[in-house]
PDB file of C-alpha atoms in Angstrom:
ATOM      1  CA  MET F   1      26.261 -27.002 -19.068  1.00  0.00           C
ATOM      2  CA  MET F   2      25.655 -25.834 -22.624  1.00  0.00           C
ATOM      3  CA  SER F   3      26.941 -29.101 -24.096  1.00  0.00           C
ATOM      4  CA  VAL F   4      24.528 -31.077 -21.876  1.00  0.00           C
ATOM      5  CA  LEU F   5      21.661 -28.936 -23.153  1.00  0.00           C
ATOM      6  CA  ARG F   6      22.904 -29.357 -26.711  1.00  0.00           C
ATOM      7  CA  TYR F   7      22.897 -33.164 -26.505  1.00  0.00           C
ATOM      8  CA  ALA F   8      19.651 -33.345 -24.555  1.00  0.00           C
ATOM      9  CA  ASN F   9      18.011 -31.273 -27.275  1.00  0.00           C
ATOM     10  CA  LEU F  10      19.459 -33.499 -30.012  1.00  0.00           C
ATOM     11  CA  ALA F  11      18.074 -36.537 -28.166  1.00  0.00           C
ATOM     12  CA  LEU F  12      14.609 -35.021 -28.592  1.00  0.00           C
ATOM     13  CA  LEU F  13      15.018 -35.350 -32.370  1.00  0.00           C
ATOM     14  CA  ILE F  14      14.819 -39.113 -31.766  1.00  0.00           C
ATOM     15  CA  ALA F  15      12.455 -39.080 -28.781  1.00  0.00           C
ATOM     16  CA  PHE F  16       9.673 -37.058 -30.442  1.00  0.00           C
ATOM     17  CA  PRO F  17       9.098 -39.486 -33.355  1.00  0.00           C
ATOM     18  CA  LEU F  18       9.144 -42.409 -30.916  1.00  0.00           C
ATOM     19  CA  ALA F  19       6.500 -40.672 -28.793  1.00  0.00           C
ATOM     20  CA  TRP F  20       4.361 -39.969 -31.866  1.00  0.00           C
ATOM     21  CA  PHE F  21       4.116 -43.679 -32.672  1.00  0.00           C
ATOM     22  CA  ALA F  22       3.802 -44.852 -29.056  1.00  0.00           C
ATOM     23  CA  PRO F  23       0.325 -45.713 -27.761  1.00  0.00           C
ATOM     24  CA  LEU F  24      -1.205 -42.684 -26.037  1.00  0.00           C
ATOM     25  CA  MET F  25      -4.273 -44.491 -24.827  1.00  0.00           C
ATOM     26  CA  ARG F  26      -6.382 -47.558 -25.285  1.00  0.00           C
ATOM     27  CA  ALA F  27     -10.016 -46.895 -26.022  1.00  0.00           C
ATOM     28  CA  GLY F  28     -13.081 -49.032 -26.562  1.00  0.00           C
ATOM     29  CA  LEU F  29     -16.787 -48.508 -26.741  1.00  0.00           C
ATOM     30  CA  LEU F  30     -17.900 -51.208 -24.349  1.00  0.00           C
ATOM     31  CA  PRO F  31     -16.035 -53.010 -21.556  1.00  0.00           C
ATOM     32  CA  LEU F  32     -16.714 -56.405 -23.170  1.00  0.00           C
ATOM     33  CA  PHE F  33     -14.745 -55.632 -26.335  1.00  0.00           C
ATOM     34  CA  GLY F  34     -11.008 -55.195 -26.718  1.00  0.00           C
ATOM     35  CA  LEU F  35      -9.390 -51.797 -26.563  1.00  0.00           C
ATOM     36  CA  SER F  36      -7.829 -50.138 -29.607  1.00  0.00           C
ATOM     37  CA  GLU F  37      -4.493 -48.411 -29.152  1.00  0.00           C
ATOM     38  CA  ILE F  38      -4.361 -44.800 -30.269  1.00  0.00           C
ATOM     39  CA  SER F  39      -1.123 -42.979 -31.016  1.00  0.00           C
ATOM     40  CA  VAL F  40      -0.527 -39.441 -32.244  1.00  0.00           C
ATOM     41  CA  ILE F  41       0.007 -40.796 -35.749  1.00  0.00           C
ATOM     42  CA  SER F  42      -3.007 -43.137 -35.767  1.00  0.00           C
ATOM     43  CA  GLY F  43      -5.154 -40.361 -34.332  1.00  0.00           C
ATOM     44  CA  LEU F  44      -4.001 -38.014 -37.069  1.00  0.00           C
ATOM     45  CA  GLN F  45      -4.749 -40.635 -39.723  1.00  0.00           C
ATOM     46  CA  SER F  46      -8.304 -40.892 -38.431  1.00  0.00           C
ATOM     47  CA  LEU F  47      -8.674 -37.116 -38.260  1.00  0.00           C
ATOM     48  CA  TRP F  48      -7.484 -36.574 -41.842  1.00  0.00           C
ATOM     49  CA  SER F  49     -10.324 -38.775 -43.082  1.00  0.00           C
ATOM     50  CA  SER F  50     -13.009 -37.125 -40.963  1.00  0.00           C
ATOM     51  CA  ASP F  51     -12.034 -33.508 -40.173  1.00  0.00           C
ATOM     52  CA  VAL F  52      -9.262 -31.997 -42.271  1.00  0.00           C
ATOM     53  CA  PHE F  53      -9.215 -28.636 -40.464  1.00  0.00           C
ATOM     54  CA  LEU F  54      -8.823 -30.212 -37.027  1.00  0.00           C
ATOM     55  CA  ALA F  55      -6.232 -32.632 -38.428  1.00  0.00           C
ATOM     56  CA  LEU F  56      -4.228 -29.699 -39.747  1.00  0.00           C
ATOM     57  CA  ILE F  57      -4.318 -27.951 -36.367  1.00  0.00           C
ATOM     58  CA  VAL F  58      -3.292 -31.086 -34.477  1.00  0.00           C
ATOM     59  CA  THR F  59      -0.539 -31.816 -37.010  1.00  0.00           C
ATOM     60  CA  VAL F  60       0.901 -28.339 -36.476  1.00  0.00           C
ATOM     61  CA  PHE F  61       0.634 -28.553 -32.669  1.00  0.00           C
ATOM     62  CA  ALA F  62       1.745 -32.160 -32.171  1.00  0.00           C
ATOM     63  CA  LEU F  63       4.305 -32.644 -34.942  1.00  0.00           C
ATOM     64  CA  PHE F  64       5.585 -29.495 -36.601  1.00  0.00           C
ATOM     65  CA  ALA F  65       5.760 -27.066 -33.667  1.00  0.00           C
ATOM     66  CA  PRO F  66       7.805 -29.246 -31.293  1.00  0.00           C
ATOM     67  CA  TYR F  67      10.082 -30.638 -33.994  1.00  0.00           C
ATOM     68  CA  LEU F  68      10.786 -27.268 -35.613  1.00  0.00           C
ATOM     69  CA  LYS F  69      11.431 -25.842 -32.156  1.00  0.00           C
ATOM     70  CA  THR F  70      13.928 -28.616 -31.430  1.00  0.00           C
ATOM     71  CA  ILE F  71      15.693 -28.055 -34.751  1.00  0.00           C
ATOM     72  CA  GLY F  72      15.738 -24.289 -34.180  1.00  0.00           C
ATOM     73  CA  LEU F  73      17.166 -24.740 -30.699  1.00  0.00           C
ATOM     74  CA  ALA F  74      19.851 -27.060 -32.084  1.00  0.00           C
ATOM     75  CA  LEU F  75      20.792 -24.376 -34.605  1.00  0.00           C
ATOM     76  CA  VAL F  76      21.104 -21.864 -31.757  1.00  0.00           C
ATOM     77  CA  HIS F  77      23.204 -24.325 -29.730  1.00  0.00           C
ATOM     78  CA  PHE F  78      25.627 -24.813 -32.608  1.00  0.00           C
ATOM     79  CA  GLY F  79      25.834 -21.093 -33.428  1.00  0.00           C
ATOM     80  CA  LEU F  80      24.008 -21.383 -36.755  1.00  0.00           C
ATOM     81  CA  LEU F  81      21.063 -19.255 -35.657  1.00  0.00           C
ATOM     82  CA  LYS F  82      21.049 -16.114 -33.530  1.00  0.00           C
ATOM     83  CA  ASP F  83      19.715 -16.398 -30.003  1.00  0.00           C
ATOM     84  CA  LYS F  84      17.197 -13.627 -30.743  1.00  0.00           C
ATOM     85  CA  VAL F  85      14.848 -16.361 -32.023  1.00  0.00           C
ATOM     86  CA  LEU F  86      14.597 -18.019 -28.581  1.00  0.00           C
ATOM     87  CA  PRO F  87      11.316 -16.272 -27.652  1.00  0.00           C
ATOM     88  CA  VAL F  88       9.691 -17.551 -30.858  1.00  0.00           C
ATOM     89  CA  LEU F  89      11.035 -21.049 -30.244  1.00  0.00           C
ATOM     90  CA  SER F  90       9.672 -20.911 -26.709  1.00  0.00           C
ATOM     91  CA  TYR F  91       6.145 -20.194 -27.992  1.00  0.00           C
ATOM     92  CA  MET F  92       6.386 -23.127 -30.389  1.00  0.00           C
ATOM     93  CA  GLY F  93       6.998 -25.461 -27.465  1.00  0.00           C
ATOM     94  CA  LYS F  94       4.007 -24.090 -25.620  1.00  0.00           C
ATOM     95  CA  LEU F  95       1.789 -24.821 -28.640  1.00  0.00           C
ATOM     96  CA  ALA F  96       2.697 -28.481 -28.305  1.00  0.00           C
ATOM     97  CA  MET F  97       1.788 -28.403 -24.624  1.00  0.00           C
ATOM     98  CA  ALA F  98      -1.700 -27.273 -25.638  1.00  0.00           C
ATOM     99  CA  ASP F  99      -2.000 -30.537 -27.563  1.00  0.00           C
ATOM    100  CA  VAL F 100      -1.196 -32.550 -24.416  1.00  0.00           C
ATOM    101  CA  PHE F 101      -3.851 -30.566 -22.535  1.00  0.00           C
ATOM    102  CA  LEU F 102      -6.458 -31.377 -25.201  1.00  0.00           C
ATOM    103  CA  MET F 103      -5.670 -35.098 -25.050  1.00  0.00           C
ATOM    104  CA  ALA F 104      -6.062 -35.059 -21.276  1.00  0.00           C
ATOM    105  CA  LEU F 105      -9.331 -33.168 -21.634  1.00  0.00           C
ATOM    106  CA  TYR F 106     -10.677 -35.778 -24.088  1.00  0.00           C
ATOM    107  CA  VAL F 107      -9.817 -38.566 -21.664  1.00  0.00           C
ATOM    108  CA  VAL F 108     -11.631 -36.795 -18.816  1.00  0.00           C
ATOM    109  CA  ILE F 109     -14.703 -36.159 -20.983  1.00  0.00           C
ATOM    110  CA  ILE F 110     -14.878 -39.747 -22.246  1.00  0.00           C
ATOM    111  CA  LYS F 111     -14.472 -41.156 -18.739  1.00  0.00           C
ATOM    112  CA  GLY F 112     -17.024 -38.683 -17.382  1.00  0.00           C
ATOM    113  CA  ILE F 113     -19.680 -39.665 -19.913  1.00  0.00           C
ATOM    114  CA  GLY F 114     -19.179 -43.319 -19.085  1.00  0.00           C
ATOM    115  CA  ILE F 115     -20.005 -44.608 -22.566  1.00  0.00           C
ATOM    116  CA  GLY F 116     -16.618 -45.990 -23.399  1.00  0.00           C
ATOM    117  CA  ARG F 117     -13.500 -47.123 -21.673  1.00  0.00           C
ATOM    118  CA  VAL F 118     -10.176 -45.295 -21.862  1.00  0.00           C
ATOM    119  CA  GLU F 119      -6.845 -46.311 -20.402  1.00  0.00           C
ATOM    120  CA  ILE F 120      -3.824 -44.036 -20.524  1.00  0.00           C
ATOM    121  CA  ALA F 121      -0.799 -45.679 -22.140  1.00  0.00           C
ATOM    122  CA  TRP F 122       2.907 -44.942 -21.770  1.00  0.00           C
ATOM    123  CA  GLY F 123       3.044 -42.887 -24.981  1.00  0.00           C
ATOM    124  CA  LEU F 124       1.067 -40.034 -23.432  1.00  0.00           C
ATOM    125  CA  TYR F 125       3.639 -39.786 -20.663  1.00  0.00           C
ATOM    126  CA  ALA F 126       6.479 -40.048 -23.197  1.00  0.00           C
ATOM    127  CA  PHE F 127       5.003 -37.296 -25.392  1.00  0.00           C
ATOM    128  CA  THR F 128       4.373 -35.080 -22.366  1.00  0.00           C
ATOM    129  CA  ALA F 129       7.919 -35.682 -21.107  1.00  0.00           C
ATOM    130  CA  CYS F 130       9.333 -34.704 -24.512  1.00  0.00           C
ATOM    131  CA  ILE F 131       7.343 -31.465 -24.501  1.00  0.00           C
ATOM    132  CA  LEU F 132       8.320 -30.609 -20.921  1.00  0.00           C
ATOM    133  CA  ALA F 133      11.971 -31.462 -21.606  1.00  0.00           C
ATOM    134  CA  SER F 134      11.914 -29.218 -24.650  1.00  0.00           C
ATOM    135  CA  ILE F 135      10.480 -26.335 -22.628  1.00  0.00           C
ATOM    136  CA  ALA F 136      13.060 -26.871 -19.861  1.00  0.00           C
ATOM    137  CA  ILE F 137      15.942 -27.013 -22.358  1.00  0.00           C
ATOM    138  CA  SER F 138      14.714 -23.791 -23.910  1.00  0.00           C
ATOM    139  CA  ILE F 139      14.527 -22.011 -20.546  1.00  0.00           C
ATOM    140  CA  LEU F 140      17.947 -23.264 -19.463  1.00  0.00           C
ATOM    141  CA  THR F 141      19.481 -22.322 -22.819  1.00  0.00           C
ATOM    142  CA  THR F 142      18.162 -18.777 -22.457  1.00  0.00           C
ATOM    143  CA  ARG F 143      19.656 -18.560 -18.944  1.00  0.00           C
ATOM    144  CA  GLU F 144      23.020 -19.922 -20.089  1.00  0.00           C
ATOM    145  CA  LEU F 145      23.227 -17.520 -23.014  1.00  0.00           C
ATOM    146  CA  LYS F 146      22.404 -14.557 -20.746  1.00  0.00           C
ATOM    147  CA  ARG F 147      25.030 -15.708 -18.274  1.00  0.00           C
ATOM    148  CA  ALA F 148      27.687 -16.167 -21.017  1.00  0.00           C
ATOM    149  CA  GLY F 149      27.190 -12.929 -22.777  1.00  0.00           C
TER     150      GLY F 149
END
């Protein structure tokens, strides 16, 4: 079981960057015009030019927290880091989930106002799946380590 978790976690090192560049949503101001695709990376690029503080927060939540958690969990899996850090790694994954919640909230607000048009794209599901997989791997790793020792 531990080797399955180990390789599933390593797969996230590839899956997260793919999800960051995948289209999260398509948005446009009016129904007559085409929709622009927005990804985590393109959204961050826009934020850095308009609101540096918010861009920093989103960068930490969407990029650094989940990736550092995945790396930390890999180090635990390969015995290079003590399992005492698992609670900290678990919180890092939950920070990324807050980012998914905010994206969903923005979509609901934009659709509720009715000014623009927003369509969810496959990247939002991919990013959410990566976050949920990371949380599940973390929980299962904790259980396996308790069971083994």
